[in-house]
PDB file of C-alpha atoms in Angstrom:
ATOM      1  CA  UNK A 927     106.866 116.567 108.235  1.00 81.00           C
ATOM      2  CA  UNK A 928     107.885 114.415 105.328  1.00 87.00           C
ATOM      3  CA  UNK A 929     106.254 115.179 102.010  1.00 92.00           C
ATOM      4  CA  UNK A 930     106.357 114.482  98.278  1.00 95.00           C
ATOM      5  CA  UNK A 931     105.654 116.955  95.485  1.00 96.00           C
ATOM      6  CA  UNK A 932     104.988 115.894  91.905  1.00 95.00           C
ATOM      7  CA  UNK A 933     104.587 117.925  88.762  1.00 88.00           C
ATOM      8  CA  UNK A 934     100.982 118.632  87.975  1.00 85.00           C
ATOM      9  CA  UNK A 935      99.288 116.909  85.104  1.00 86.00           C
ATOM     10  CA  UNK A 936      97.907 115.894  82.866  1.00 95.00           C
ATOM     11  CA  UNK A 937     100.955 115.199  80.783  1.00 96.00           C
ATOM     12  CA  UNK A 938     100.002 114.509  77.173  1.00 97.00           C
ATOM     13  CA  UNK A 939     102.543 112.945  74.825  1.00 97.00           C
ATOM     14  CA  UNK A 940     102.609 111.299  71.444  1.00 97.00           C
ATOM     15  CA  UNK A 941     103.654 107.678  71.194  1.00 97.00           C
ATOM     16  CA  UNK A 942     107.461 107.205  71.236  1.00 97.00           C
ATOM     17  CA  UNK A 943     108.049 110.572  72.913  1.00 97.00           C
ATOM     18  CA  UNK A 944     110.400 110.968  75.872  1.00 98.00           C
ATOM     19  CA  UNK A 945     108.772 111.134  79.297  1.00 97.00           C
ATOM     20  CA  UNK A 946     109.874 112.950  82.428  1.00 97.00           C
ATOM     21  CA  UNK A 947     107.692 113.270  85.507  1.00 97.00           C
ATOM     22  CA  UNK A 948     109.319 115.361  88.210  1.00 97.00           C
ATOM     23  CA  UNK A 949     109.228 114.369  91.853  1.00 97.00           C
ATOM     24  CA  UNK A 950     110.882 116.089  94.790  1.00 97.00           C
ATOM     25  CA  UNK A 951     110.690 115.183  98.440  1.00 95.00           C
ATOM     26  CA  UNK A 952     111.234 116.539 101.922  1.00 94.00           C
ATOM     27  CA  UNK A 953     112.328 114.025 104.509  1.00 89.00           C
ATOM     28  CA  UNK A 954     114.368 113.484 107.625  1.00 83.00           C
ATOM     29  CA  UNK A 955     116.640 110.502 107.536  1.00 79.00           C
ATOM     30  CA  UNK A 956     117.115 108.346 104.478  1.00 81.00           C
ATOM     31  CA  UNK A 957     113.778 107.180 103.124  1.00 88.00           C
ATOM     32  CA  UNK A 958     113.284 104.666 100.364  1.00 89.00           C
ATOM     33  CA  UNK A 959     111.673 106.141  97.256  1.00 93.00           C
ATOM     34  CA  UNK A 960     109.079 104.559  94.999  1.00 94.00           C
ATOM     35  CA  UNK A 961     107.095 105.056  91.853  1.00 97.00           C
ATOM     36  CA  UNK A 962     103.689 103.397  91.720  1.00 96.00           C
ATOM     37  CA  UNK A 963     101.356 103.318  88.715  1.00 96.00           C
ATOM     38  CA  UNK A 964      97.567 103.196  88.772  1.00 94.00           C
ATOM     39  CA  UNK A 965      95.663 102.158  85.678  1.00 92.00           C
ATOM     40  CA  UNK A 966      92.017 103.231  85.357  1.00 87.00           C
ATOM     41  CA  UNK A 967      89.787 101.489  87.866  1.00 82.00           C
ATOM     42  CA  UNK A 968      92.647  99.576  89.471  1.00 84.00           C
ATOM     43  CA  UNK A 969      94.820  99.649  92.583  1.00 87.00           C
ATOM     44  CA  UNK A 970      98.471 100.669  92.733  1.00 92.00           C
ATOM     45  CA  UNK A 971     101.238  98.657  91.129  1.00 93.00           C
ATOM     46  CA  UNK A 972     104.856  99.070  92.152  1.00 93.00           C
ATOM     47  CA  UNK A 973     106.787 100.342  89.157  1.00 96.00           C
ATOM     48  CA  UNK A 974     110.273 100.787  90.636  1.00 96.00           C
ATOM     49  CA  UNK A 975     112.095 101.702  93.801  1.00 93.00           C
ATOM     50  CA  UNK A 976     115.434 102.929  95.151  1.00 93.00           C
ATOM     51  CA  UNK A 977     116.588 102.522  98.713  1.00 89.00           C
ATOM     52  CA  UNK A 978     119.652 104.758  98.974  1.00 89.00           C
ATOM     53  CA  UNK A 979     121.293 107.767  97.407  1.00 92.00           C
ATOM     54  CA  UNK A 980     122.490 107.350  93.807  1.00 95.00           C
ATOM     55  CA  UNK A 981     120.543 104.105  93.394  1.00 94.00           C
ATOM     56  CA  UNK A 982     118.734 103.784  90.065  1.00 97.00           C
ATOM     57  CA  UNK A 983     115.470 101.908  89.992  1.00 96.00           C
ATOM     58  CA  UNK A 984     114.288 100.558  86.652  1.00 97.00           C
ATOM     59  CA  UNK A 985     111.455  98.477  85.260  1.00 97.00           C
ATOM     60  CA  UNK A 986     109.626  98.139  81.915  1.00 95.00           C
ATOM     61  CA  UNK A 987     111.766 100.865  80.351  1.00 97.00           C
ATOM     62  CA  UNK A 988     111.096 103.331  83.178  1.00 98.00           C
ATOM     63  CA  UNK A 989     113.900 104.520  85.405  1.00 98.00           C
ATOM     64  CA  UNK A 990     114.486 106.947  88.252  1.00 98.00           C
ATOM     65  CA  UNK A 991     117.616 107.893  90.204  1.00 98.00           C
ATOM     66  CA  UNK A 992     117.636 108.744  93.913  1.00 96.00           C
ATOM     67  CA  UNK A 993     119.304 112.172  94.090  1.00 96.00           C
ATOM     68  CA  UNK A 994     119.929 113.176  97.674  1.00 93.00           C
ATOM     69  CA  UNK A 995     121.645 116.445  96.787  1.00 94.00           C
ATOM     70  CA  UNK A 996     118.576 117.695  94.926  1.00 95.00           C
ATOM     71  CA  UNK A 997     116.041 115.625  96.940  1.00 95.00           C
ATOM     72  CA  UNK A 998     114.578 114.349  93.697  1.00 97.00           C
ATOM     73  CA  UNK A 999     113.430 111.078  92.136  1.00 97.00           C
ATOM     74  CA  UNK A1000     112.316 111.989  88.621  1.00 98.00           C
ATOM     75  CA  UNK A1001     110.681 109.284  86.492  1.00 98.00           C
ATOM     76  CA  UNK A1002     111.876 108.897  82.896  1.00 98.00           C
ATOM     77  CA  UNK A1003     111.143 106.702  79.914  1.00 98.00           C
ATOM     78  CA  UNK A1004     112.777 106.995  76.537  1.00 97.00           C
ATOM     79  CA  UNK A1005     109.806 106.026  74.377  1.00 96.00           C
ATOM     80  CA  UNK A1006     106.277 105.913  75.756  1.00 97.00           C
ATOM     81  CA  UNK A1007     103.469 103.727  74.462  1.00 97.00           C
ATOM     82  CA  UNK A1008      99.708 104.181  74.522  1.00 96.00           C
ATOM     83  CA  UNK A1009      99.586 101.414  77.140  1.00 95.00           C
ATOM     84  CA  UNK A1010     101.615 103.619  79.520  1.00 97.00           C
ATOM     85  CA  UNK A1011      98.620 105.916  79.945  1.00 96.00           C
ATOM     86  CA  UNK A1012      97.901 105.895  83.676  1.00 96.00           C
ATOM     87  CA  UNK A1013      98.348 107.893  86.880  1.00 96.00           C
ATOM     88  CA  UNK A1014     101.859 107.824  88.324  1.00 97.00           C
ATOM     89  CA  UNK A1015     102.528 108.329  92.024  1.00 97.00           C
ATOM     90  CA  UNK A1016     105.842 109.140  93.625  1.00 97.00           C
ATOM     91  CA  UNK A1017     106.140 108.030  97.243  1.00 95.00           C
ATOM     92  CA  UNK A1018     108.586 107.806 100.092  1.00 91.00           C
ATOM     93  CA  UNK A1019     108.745 105.307 102.883  1.00 86.00           C
ATOM     94  CA  UNK A1020     108.558 107.174 106.165  1.00 73.00           C
ATOM     95  CA  UNK A1021     111.272 105.214 107.909  1.00 62.00           C
ATOM     96  CA  UNK A1022     112.464 108.065 110.054  1.00 55.00           C
ATOM     97  CA  UNK A1023     109.509 109.129 112.171  1.00 53.00           C
ATOM     98  CA  UNK A1024     107.875 105.757 112.660  1.00 57.00           C
ATOM     99  CA  UNK A1025     108.561 102.101 112.399  1.00 62.00           C
ATOM    100  CA  UNK A1026     105.722 101.413 110.022  1.00 68.00           C
ATOM    101  CA  UNK A1027     107.446 102.318 106.789  1.00 74.00           C
ATOM    102  CA  UNK A1028     104.194 104.039 105.907  1.00 86.00           C
ATOM    103  CA  UNK A1029     104.131 105.488 102.430  1.00 90.00           C
ATOM    104  CA  UNK A1030     103.700 109.193 101.849  1.00 92.00           C
ATOM    105  CA  UNK A1031     102.432 109.862  98.339  1.00 95.00           C
ATOM    106  CA  UNK A1032     102.483 112.773  95.996  1.00 96.00           C
ATOM    107  CA  UNK A1033      99.218 113.885  94.440  1.00 95.00           C
ATOM    108  CA  UNK A1034      99.766 111.825  91.280  1.00 96.00           C
ATOM    109  CA  UNK A1035     100.472 112.787  87.680  1.00 96.00           C
ATOM    110  CA  UNK A1036      98.161 111.668  84.886  1.00 96.00           C
ATOM    111  CA  UNK A1037      99.919 110.592  81.699  1.00 97.00           C
ATOM    112  CA  UNK A1038      98.004 110.419  78.432  1.00 97.00           C
ATOM    113  CA  UNK A1039      99.784 108.943  75.440  1.00 97.00           C
ATOM    114  CA  UNK A1040      98.204 109.465  72.042  1.00 97.00           C
ATOM    115  CA  UNK A1041      98.849 107.229  69.031  1.00 95.00           C
TER     116      UNK A1041
ATOM    117  CA  UNK B 717     102.189  83.311  94.700  1.00 57.00           C
ATOM    118  CA  UNK B 718      98.826  84.901  95.513  1.00 69.00           C
ATOM    119  CA  UNK B 719      98.654  88.681  95.448  1.00 89.00           C
ATOM    120  CA  UNK B 720      96.726  91.010  97.713  1.00 94.00           C
ATOM    121  CA  UNK B 721      92.966  90.676  97.364  1.00 95.00           C
ATOM    122  CA  UNK B 722      90.200  92.922  98.665  1.00 96.00           C
ATOM    123  CA  UNK B 723      86.447  92.608  98.993  1.00 96.00           C
ATOM    124  CA  UNK B 724      83.998  93.872  98.087  1.00 97.00           C
ATOM    125  CA  UNK B 725      84.957  95.706  94.912  1.00 95.00           C
ATOM    126  CA  UNK B 726      82.298  98.363  95.280  1.00 96.00           C
ATOM    127  CA  UNK B 727      80.028  99.368  98.115  1.00 96.00           C
ATOM    128  CA  UNK B 728      77.284 101.955  98.534  1.00 98.00           C
ATOM    129  CA  UNK B 729      76.233 103.065 102.006  1.00 97.00           C
ATOM    130  CA  UNK B 730      74.248 105.909 103.497  1.00 98.00           C
ATOM    131  CA  UNK B 731      75.475 108.467 105.976  1.00 97.00           C
ATOM    132  CA  UNK B 732      75.576 107.148 109.547  1.00 97.00           C
ATOM    133  CA  UNK B 733      75.912 103.501 108.576  1.00 98.00           C
ATOM    134  CA  UNK B 734      78.836 101.231 109.352  1.00 98.00           C
ATOM    135  CA  UNK B 735      80.991  99.363 106.848  1.00 98.00           C
ATOM    136  CA  UNK B 736      83.553  96.545 106.933  1.00 98.00           C
ATOM    137  CA  UNK B 737      86.151  96.086 104.220  1.00 98.00           C
ATOM    138  CA  UNK B 738      88.318  93.002 103.911  1.00 98.00           C
ATOM    139  CA  UNK B 739      91.839  92.296 102.748  1.00 97.00           C
ATOM    140  CA  UNK B 740      93.865  89.137 102.245  1.00 96.00           C
ATOM    141  CA  UNK B 741      97.590  89.720 102.314  1.00 93.00           C
ATOM    142  CA  UNK B 742     100.127  88.337  99.894  1.00 89.00           C
ATOM    143  CA  UNK B 743     101.585  84.955 100.750  1.00 87.00           C
ATOM    144  CA  UNK B 744     104.535  85.314 103.158  1.00 86.00           C
ATOM    145  CA  UNK B 745     103.564  88.794 104.352  1.00 88.00           C
ATOM    146  CA  UNK B 746     102.697  89.500 107.989  1.00 89.00           C
ATOM    147  CA  UNK B 747     101.920  93.215 107.863  1.00 90.00           C
ATOM    148  CA  UNK B 748      98.904  95.017 106.439  1.00 93.00           C
ATOM    149  CA  UNK B 749      98.536  98.743 105.889  1.00 94.00           C
ATOM    150  CA  UNK B 750      95.345 100.554 104.929  1.00 97.00           C
ATOM    151  CA  UNK B 751      95.148 103.718 102.855  1.00 97.00           C
ATOM    152  CA  UNK B 752      92.324 106.037 101.813  1.00 97.00           C
ATOM    153  CA  UNK B 753      92.474 107.537  98.325  1.00 95.00           C
ATOM    154  CA  UNK B 754      90.035 110.349  97.658  1.00 94.00           C
ATOM    155  CA  UNK B 755      89.218 111.118  94.048  1.00 91.00           C
ATOM    156  CA  UNK B 756      92.113 112.814  92.288  1.00 89.00           C
ATOM    157  CA  UNK B 757      94.424 112.525  95.293  1.00 92.00           C
ATOM    158  CA  UNK B 758      97.278 110.336  96.441  1.00 93.00           C
ATOM    159  CA  UNK B 759      96.580 107.651  99.051  1.00 95.00           C
ATOM    160  CA  UNK B 760      96.651 108.659 102.728  1.00 96.00           C
ATOM    161  CA  UNK B 761      97.868 106.247 105.410  1.00 94.00           C
ATOM    162  CA  UNK B 762      95.128 105.144 107.826  1.00 96.00           C
ATOM    163  CA  UNK B 763      96.879 102.519 109.977  1.00 94.00           C
ATOM    164  CA  UNK B 764      99.025  99.426 109.928  1.00 91.00           C
ATOM    165  CA  UNK B 765      98.665  96.025 111.591  1.00 91.00           C
ATOM    166  CA  UNK B 766     101.538  93.748 112.450  1.00 87.00           C
ATOM    167  CA  UNK B 767     100.917  90.327 113.947  1.00 85.00           C
ATOM    168  CA  UNK B 768      97.355  91.226 114.951  1.00 89.00           C
ATOM    169  CA  UNK B 769      98.180  94.514 116.682  1.00 89.00           C
ATOM    170  CA  UNK B 770      97.971  98.108 115.475  1.00 89.00           C
ATOM    171  CA  UNK B 771     101.494  99.239 114.661  1.00 85.00           C
ATOM    172  CA  UNK B 772     100.954 102.859 113.721  1.00 86.00           C
ATOM    173  CA  UNK B 773      98.153 105.202 112.777  1.00 90.00           C
ATOM    174  CA  UNK B 774      97.703 108.175 110.507  1.00 91.00           C
ATOM    175  CA  UNK B 775      95.540 111.227 111.069  1.00 92.00           C
ATOM    176  CA  UNK B 776      92.156 109.468 111.057  1.00 96.00           C
ATOM    177  CA  UNK B 777      89.473 109.562 113.786  1.00 96.00           C
ATOM    178  CA  UNK B 778      88.750 106.590 116.066  1.00 96.00           C
ATOM    179  CA  UNK B 779      85.669 105.638 114.059  1.00 98.00           C
ATOM    180  CA  UNK B 780      88.194 104.109 111.671  1.00 98.00           C
ATOM    181  CA  UNK B 781      89.276 100.850 113.265  1.00 97.00           C
ATOM    182  CA  UNK B 782      90.787  97.589 112.152  1.00 96.00           C
ATOM    183  CA  UNK B 783      91.605  94.013 112.899  1.00 96.00           C
ATOM    184  CA  UNK B 784      94.214  91.556 111.772  1.00 95.00           C
ATOM    185  CA  UNK B 785      93.658  87.827 112.012  1.00 93.00           C
ATOM    186  CA  UNK B 786      96.105  84.970 112.682  1.00 92.00           C
ATOM    187  CA  UNK B 787      96.339  84.284 108.937  1.00 89.00           C
ATOM    188  CA  UNK B 788      97.354  87.979 108.511  1.00 89.00           C
ATOM    189  CA  UNK B 789      94.190  88.926 106.662  1.00 93.00           C
ATOM    190  CA  UNK B 790      92.668  92.188 107.837  1.00 96.00           C
ATOM    191  CA  UNK B 791      89.482  94.207 108.153  1.00 97.00           C
ATOM    192  CA  UNK B 792      88.896  97.935 108.080  1.00 98.00           C
ATOM    193  CA  UNK B 793      85.788  99.114 109.900  1.00 98.00           C
ATOM    194  CA  UNK B 794      84.329 102.577 109.582  1.00 98.00           C
ATOM    195  CA  UNK B 795      81.511 103.654 111.888  1.00 97.00           C
ATOM    196  CA  UNK B 796      79.113 106.582 111.519  1.00 98.00           C
ATOM    197  CA  UNK B 797      79.902 107.062 107.858  1.00 98.00           C
ATOM    198  CA  UNK B 798      80.210 110.602 106.544  1.00 98.00           C
ATOM    199  CA  UNK B 799      79.956 111.835 102.972  1.00 97.00           C
ATOM    200  CA  UNK B 800      83.701 112.598 102.973  1.00 97.00           C
ATOM    201  CA  UNK B 801      84.439 108.932 103.610  1.00 98.00           C
ATOM    202  CA  UNK B 802      83.625 108.255  99.960  1.00 98.00           C
ATOM    203  CA  UNK B 803      86.926 107.061  98.518  1.00 97.00           C
ATOM    204  CA  UNK B 804      88.933 104.125  97.236  1.00 95.00           C
ATOM    205  CA  UNK B 805      90.260 102.121 100.181  1.00 97.00           C
ATOM    206  CA  UNK B 806      93.506 100.350  99.482  1.00 96.00           C
ATOM    207  CA  UNK B 807      95.113  97.571 101.423  1.00 96.00           C
ATOM    208  CA  UNK B 808      98.847  96.882 101.137  1.00 94.00           C
ATOM    209  CA  UNK B 809     100.811  93.968 102.524  1.00 92.00           C
ATOM    210  CA  UNK B 810     104.483  93.679 103.340  1.00 88.00           C
ATOM    211  CA  UNK B 811     106.884  91.710 105.471  1.00 85.00           C
ATOM    212  CA  UNK B 812     108.073  93.121 108.776  1.00 77.00           C
ATOM    213  CA  UNK B 813     110.336  92.060 111.602  1.00 70.00           C
ATOM    214  CA  UNK B 814     109.570  92.921 115.227  1.00 59.00           C
ATOM    215  CA  UNK B 815     107.103  95.594 114.176  1.00 55.00           C
ATOM    216  CA  UNK B 816     109.458  97.334 111.798  1.00 59.00           C
ATOM    217  CA  UNK B 817     107.929  97.159 108.363  1.00 54.00           C
ATOM    218  CA  UNK B 818     110.090  98.998 105.918  1.00 58.00           C
ATOM    219  CA  UNK B 819     109.816  96.406 103.179  1.00 72.00           C
ATOM    220  CA  UNK B 820     108.101  97.191  99.907  1.00 83.00           C
ATOM    221  CA  UNK B 821     104.327  97.358 100.139  1.00 88.00           C
ATOM    222  CA  UNK B 822     102.180  95.579  97.562  1.00 90.00           C
ATOM    223  CA  UNK B 823      98.686  96.876  96.986  1.00 93.00           C
ATOM    224  CA  UNK B 824      95.364  95.229  96.345  1.00 94.00           C
ATOM    225  CA  UNK B 825      92.864  96.484  93.761  1.00 93.00           C
ATOM    226  CA  UNK B 826      90.921  98.497  96.333  1.00 95.00           C
ATOM    227  CA  UNK B 827      87.324  98.842  97.473  1.00 96.00           C
ATOM    228  CA  UNK B 828      85.371 101.789  96.104  1.00 96.00           C
ATOM    229  CA  UNK B 829      83.102 103.120  98.874  1.00 98.00           C
ATOM    230  CA  UNK B 830      80.351 105.587  98.059  1.00 98.00           C
ATOM    231  CA  UNK B 831      78.492 107.260 100.927  1.00 98.00           C
ATOM    232  CA  UNK B 832      75.152 108.859 100.025  1.00 96.00           C
TER     233      UNK B 832
END
């Protein structure tokens, strides 16, 4: 079945460092790909998305490119801030096996940014 | 534009009890999906409702059931609670056409359920 694998955390960085969180997926068809962020004690917020191969999603300085050839959707940011500390989830929309567009999530990667 | 809201925020129940969680979808959305997020894990899809009917279900037992109302708000009911049901329950709304909901899902803040 479809699945998402994220790099394990926690990822600890100093402020202004470069961030990469790896995400790879297994899917039939052509799913949409998402990054959601979860701040402590809160629900999920959509960070960015890409709906087809080679699309680049971007928001708040974060970006990720849908790479079909490597089945990846790595999250990057050039200069992280303390306020970026959160749990980041990569997800795909299961468009192929159902008509619900249900989201399949990775296990999440905790990012800690130190001043 | 009103976002997705959920109630209550926190809930404590004992094993064997029943619980009802509520969700109001974002304005303009007609589809609600429910997810269970255990501590330290990614959310798992429970089921989806489109125009008051179940439109798909994940790998959860029948004691997890739901409803969607004409205003597209939704309830998640869990009977015979077990300790493993302790989790954050997330509701997400989206817009679908003819039961196909592949639009972006927007999440509420969640309900934290603790089963003792």
